[in-house]
PDB file of C-alpha atoms in Angstrom:
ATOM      1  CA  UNK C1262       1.144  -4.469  17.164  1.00  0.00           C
ATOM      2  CA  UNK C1263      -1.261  -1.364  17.284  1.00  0.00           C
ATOM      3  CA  UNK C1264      -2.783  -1.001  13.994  1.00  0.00           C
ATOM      4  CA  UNK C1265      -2.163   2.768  14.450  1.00  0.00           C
ATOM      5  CA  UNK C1266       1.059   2.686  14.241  1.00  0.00           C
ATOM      6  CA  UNK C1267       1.238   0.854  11.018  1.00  0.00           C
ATOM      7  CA  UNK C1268       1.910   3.342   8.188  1.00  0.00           C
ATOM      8  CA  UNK C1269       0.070   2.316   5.315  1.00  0.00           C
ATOM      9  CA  UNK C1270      -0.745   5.120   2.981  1.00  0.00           C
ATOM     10  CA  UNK C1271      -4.401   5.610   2.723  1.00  0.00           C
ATOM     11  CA  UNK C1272      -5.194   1.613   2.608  1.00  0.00           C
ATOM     12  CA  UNK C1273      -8.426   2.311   4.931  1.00  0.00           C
ATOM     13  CA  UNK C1274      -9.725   5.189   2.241  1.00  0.00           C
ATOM     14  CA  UNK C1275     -12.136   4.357  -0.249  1.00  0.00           C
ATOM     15  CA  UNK C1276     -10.439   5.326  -3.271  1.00  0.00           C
ATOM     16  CA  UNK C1277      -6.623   3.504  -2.261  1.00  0.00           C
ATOM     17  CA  UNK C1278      -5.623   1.715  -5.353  1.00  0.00           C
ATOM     18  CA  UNK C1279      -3.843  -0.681  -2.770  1.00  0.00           C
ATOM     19  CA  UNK C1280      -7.154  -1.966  -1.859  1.00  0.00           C
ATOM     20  CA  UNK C1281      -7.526  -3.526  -5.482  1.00  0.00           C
ATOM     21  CA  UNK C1282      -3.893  -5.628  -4.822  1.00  0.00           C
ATOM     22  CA  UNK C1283      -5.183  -6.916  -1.312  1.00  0.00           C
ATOM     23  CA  UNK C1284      -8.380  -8.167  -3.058  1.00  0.00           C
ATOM     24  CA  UNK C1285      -6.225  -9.798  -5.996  1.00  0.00           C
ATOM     25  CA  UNK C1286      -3.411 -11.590  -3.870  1.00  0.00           C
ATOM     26  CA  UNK C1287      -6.133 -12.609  -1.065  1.00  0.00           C
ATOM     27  CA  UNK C1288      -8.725 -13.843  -2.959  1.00  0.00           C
ATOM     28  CA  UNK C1289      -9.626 -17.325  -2.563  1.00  0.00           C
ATOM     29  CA  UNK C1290      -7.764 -18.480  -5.868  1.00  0.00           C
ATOM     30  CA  UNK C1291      -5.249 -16.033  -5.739  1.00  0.00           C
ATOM     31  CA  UNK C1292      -3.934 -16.870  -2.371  1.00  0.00           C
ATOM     32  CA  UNK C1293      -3.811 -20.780  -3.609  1.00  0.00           C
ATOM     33  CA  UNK C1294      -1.821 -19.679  -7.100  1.00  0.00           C
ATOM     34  CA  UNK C1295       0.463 -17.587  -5.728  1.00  0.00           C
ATOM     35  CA  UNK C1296       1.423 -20.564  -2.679  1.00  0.00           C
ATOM     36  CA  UNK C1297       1.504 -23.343  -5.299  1.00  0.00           C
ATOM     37  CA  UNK C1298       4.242 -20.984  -7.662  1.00  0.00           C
ATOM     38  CA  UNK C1299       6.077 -20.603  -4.683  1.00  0.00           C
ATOM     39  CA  UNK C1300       6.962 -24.421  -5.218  1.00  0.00           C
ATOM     40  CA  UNK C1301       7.986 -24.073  -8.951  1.00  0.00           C
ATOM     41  CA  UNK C1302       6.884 -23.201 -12.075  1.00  0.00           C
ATOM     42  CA  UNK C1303       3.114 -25.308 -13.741  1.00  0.00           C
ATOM     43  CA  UNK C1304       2.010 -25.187 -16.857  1.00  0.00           C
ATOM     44  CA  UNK C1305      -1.796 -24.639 -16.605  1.00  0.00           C
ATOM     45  CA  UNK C1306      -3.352 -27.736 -16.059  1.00  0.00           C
ATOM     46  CA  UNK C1307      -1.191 -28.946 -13.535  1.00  0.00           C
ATOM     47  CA  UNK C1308      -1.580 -25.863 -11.619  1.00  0.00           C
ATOM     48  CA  UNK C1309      -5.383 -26.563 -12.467  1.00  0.00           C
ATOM     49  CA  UNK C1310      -4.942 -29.977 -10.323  1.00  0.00           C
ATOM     50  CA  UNK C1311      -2.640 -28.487  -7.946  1.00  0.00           C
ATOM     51  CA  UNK C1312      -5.107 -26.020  -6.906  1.00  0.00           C
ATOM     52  CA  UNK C1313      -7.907 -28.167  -6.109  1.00  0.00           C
ATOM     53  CA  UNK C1314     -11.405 -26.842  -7.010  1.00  0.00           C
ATOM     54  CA  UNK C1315     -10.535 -24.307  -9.300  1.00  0.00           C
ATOM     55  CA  UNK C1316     -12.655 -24.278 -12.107  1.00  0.00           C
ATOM     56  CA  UNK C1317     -10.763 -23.789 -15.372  1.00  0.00           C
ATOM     57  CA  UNK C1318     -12.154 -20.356 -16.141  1.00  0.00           C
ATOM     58  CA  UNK C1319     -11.416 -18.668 -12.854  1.00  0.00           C
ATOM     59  CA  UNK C1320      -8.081 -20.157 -12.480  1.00  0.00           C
ATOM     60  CA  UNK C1321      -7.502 -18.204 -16.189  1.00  0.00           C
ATOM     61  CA  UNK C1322      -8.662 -15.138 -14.561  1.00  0.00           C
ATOM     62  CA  UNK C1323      -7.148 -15.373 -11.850  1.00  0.00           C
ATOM     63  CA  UNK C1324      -4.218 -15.866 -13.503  1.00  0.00           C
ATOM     64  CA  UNK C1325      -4.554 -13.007 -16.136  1.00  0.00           C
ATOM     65  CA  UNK C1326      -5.522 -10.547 -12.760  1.00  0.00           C
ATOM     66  CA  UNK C1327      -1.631 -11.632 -11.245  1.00  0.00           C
ATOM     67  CA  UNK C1328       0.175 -11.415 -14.669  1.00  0.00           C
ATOM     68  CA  UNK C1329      -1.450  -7.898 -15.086  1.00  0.00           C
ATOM     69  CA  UNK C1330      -0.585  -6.927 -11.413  1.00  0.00           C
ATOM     70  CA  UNK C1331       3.193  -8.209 -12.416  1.00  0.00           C
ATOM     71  CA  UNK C1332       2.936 -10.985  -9.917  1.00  0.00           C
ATOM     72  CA  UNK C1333       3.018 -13.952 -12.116  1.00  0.00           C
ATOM     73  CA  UNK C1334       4.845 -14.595 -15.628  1.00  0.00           C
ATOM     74  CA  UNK C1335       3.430 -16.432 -18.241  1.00  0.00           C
ATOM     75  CA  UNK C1336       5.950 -17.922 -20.695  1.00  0.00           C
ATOM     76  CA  UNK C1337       4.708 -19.090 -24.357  1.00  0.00           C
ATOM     77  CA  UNK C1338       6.467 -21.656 -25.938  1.00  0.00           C
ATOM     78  CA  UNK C1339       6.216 -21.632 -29.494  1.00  0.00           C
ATOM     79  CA  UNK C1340       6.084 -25.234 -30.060  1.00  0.00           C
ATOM     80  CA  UNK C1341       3.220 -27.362 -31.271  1.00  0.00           C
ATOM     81  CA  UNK C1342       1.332 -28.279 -29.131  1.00  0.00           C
ATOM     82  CA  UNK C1343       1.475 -25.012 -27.228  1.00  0.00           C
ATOM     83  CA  UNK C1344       3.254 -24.697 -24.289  1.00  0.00           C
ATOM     84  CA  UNK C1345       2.225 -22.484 -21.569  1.00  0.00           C
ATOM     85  CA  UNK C1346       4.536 -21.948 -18.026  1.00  0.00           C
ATOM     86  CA  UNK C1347       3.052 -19.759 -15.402  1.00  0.00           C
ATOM     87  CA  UNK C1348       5.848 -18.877 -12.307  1.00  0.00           C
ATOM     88  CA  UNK C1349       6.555 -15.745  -9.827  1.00  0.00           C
ATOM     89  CA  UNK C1350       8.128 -12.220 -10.533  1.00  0.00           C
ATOM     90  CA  UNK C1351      10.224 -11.113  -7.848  1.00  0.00           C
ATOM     91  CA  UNK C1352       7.257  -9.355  -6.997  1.00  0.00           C
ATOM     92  CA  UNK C1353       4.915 -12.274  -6.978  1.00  0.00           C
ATOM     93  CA  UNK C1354       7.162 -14.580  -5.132  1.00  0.00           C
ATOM     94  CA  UNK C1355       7.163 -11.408  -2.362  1.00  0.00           C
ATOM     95  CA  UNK C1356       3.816 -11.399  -2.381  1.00  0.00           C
ATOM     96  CA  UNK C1357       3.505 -15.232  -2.646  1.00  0.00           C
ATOM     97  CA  UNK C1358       5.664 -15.691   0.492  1.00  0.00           C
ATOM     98  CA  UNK C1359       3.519 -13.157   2.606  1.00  0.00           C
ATOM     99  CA  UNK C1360      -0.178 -14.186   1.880  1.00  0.00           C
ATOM    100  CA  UNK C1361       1.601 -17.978   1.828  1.00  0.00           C
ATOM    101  CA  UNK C1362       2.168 -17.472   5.688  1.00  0.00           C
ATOM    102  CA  UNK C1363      -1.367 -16.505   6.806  1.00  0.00           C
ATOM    103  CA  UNK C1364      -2.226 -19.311   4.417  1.00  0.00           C
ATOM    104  CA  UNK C1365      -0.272 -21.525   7.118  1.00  0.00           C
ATOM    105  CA  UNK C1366      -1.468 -20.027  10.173  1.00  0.00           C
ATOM    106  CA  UNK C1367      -4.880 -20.229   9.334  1.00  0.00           C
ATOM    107  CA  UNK C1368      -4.568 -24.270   8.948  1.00  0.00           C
ATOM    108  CA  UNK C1369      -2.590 -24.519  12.062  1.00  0.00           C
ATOM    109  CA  UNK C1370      -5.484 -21.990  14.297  1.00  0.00           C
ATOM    110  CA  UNK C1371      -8.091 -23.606  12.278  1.00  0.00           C
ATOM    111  CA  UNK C1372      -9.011 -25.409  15.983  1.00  0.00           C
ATOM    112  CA  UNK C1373      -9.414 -22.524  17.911  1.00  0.00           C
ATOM    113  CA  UNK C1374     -11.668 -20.828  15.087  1.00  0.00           C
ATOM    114  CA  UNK C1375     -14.221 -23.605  15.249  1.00  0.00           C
ATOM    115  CA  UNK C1376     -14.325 -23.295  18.648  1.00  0.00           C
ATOM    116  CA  UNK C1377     -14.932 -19.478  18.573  1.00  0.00           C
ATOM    117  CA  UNK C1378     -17.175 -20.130  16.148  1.00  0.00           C
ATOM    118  CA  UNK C1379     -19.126 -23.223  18.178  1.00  0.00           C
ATOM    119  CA  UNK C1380     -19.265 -20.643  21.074  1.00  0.00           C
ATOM    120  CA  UNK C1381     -20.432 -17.721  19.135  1.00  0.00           C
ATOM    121  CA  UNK C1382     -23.225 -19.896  17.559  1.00  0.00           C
ATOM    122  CA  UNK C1383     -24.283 -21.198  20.958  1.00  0.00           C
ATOM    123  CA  UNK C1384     -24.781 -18.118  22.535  1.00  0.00           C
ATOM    124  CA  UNK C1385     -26.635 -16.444  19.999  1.00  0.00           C
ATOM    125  CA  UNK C1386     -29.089 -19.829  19.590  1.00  0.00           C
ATOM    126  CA  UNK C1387     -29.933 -18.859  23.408  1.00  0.00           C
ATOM    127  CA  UNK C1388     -30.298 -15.540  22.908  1.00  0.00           C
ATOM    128  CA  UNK C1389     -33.926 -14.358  22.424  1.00  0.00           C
ATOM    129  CA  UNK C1390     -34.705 -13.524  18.871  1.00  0.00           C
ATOM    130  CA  UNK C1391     -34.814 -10.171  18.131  1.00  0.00           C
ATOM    131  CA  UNK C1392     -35.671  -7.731  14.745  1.00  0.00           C
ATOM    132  CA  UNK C1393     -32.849  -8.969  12.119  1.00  0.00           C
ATOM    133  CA  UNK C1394     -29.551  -6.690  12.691  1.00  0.00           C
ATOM    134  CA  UNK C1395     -30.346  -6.306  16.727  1.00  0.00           C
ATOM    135  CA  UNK C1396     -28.813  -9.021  19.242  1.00  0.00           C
TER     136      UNK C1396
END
């Protein structure tokens, strides 16, 4: 597909407020939230385990940054102790399902990255150094 021919209004200015929803559904947490509410609903520490690595803070902020973008619903349960569900809007589980697929082909091209990336570092480990920023 010829990237000039997508239509995608003004996501390569500056100021495009669509910029701001790339960088929330495909940041490193939010790509992992949004695929693990694909599966079902979590309350927030089993989310916590589900998405391995997450430390408790940035999975809240995380979260907070998808609720506010309407991508993820947070339910309140008034009952003692609290109970807190997180799952997908319609919107989030849209979002979910695209960012969910490059999620999936990354893991399954993973090989042929580290071997780019083997072959990239070999050649420039023979190439003579240079001033930083020239090859």
């Amino acid at each position: 597909m010829n990237v000039s021919s997508v239509r995608v209004p003004g996501v390569n200015q500056p100021m495009c407020p669509s910029r701001l929803v790339l960088e929330h559904v495909t940041s490193r947490w939010g790509v992992l939230v949004l695929a693990a509410l694909l599966e079902r609903s979590y309350r927030f520490s089993e989310l916590r385990r589900t998405v391995g690595g997450v430390s408790e803070k940035m999975l809240a902020q995380t979260l907070q940054t998808l609720e506010r973008d309407g991508f993820v619903h947070r339910d309140a349960k008034p009952v003692i102790p609290p109970r807190v569900d997180y799952s997908l809007t319609p919107l989030g589980a849209e979002a979910a399902e695209q960012v969910w697929g490059l999620a999936r082909w990354a893991e399954r091209r993973l090989e042929a990255v580290e071997s780019a990336r083997e072959t990239y570092d070999g050649a420039r480990s023979q190439a003579a150094p240079g001033p930083v920023g020239q090859a």
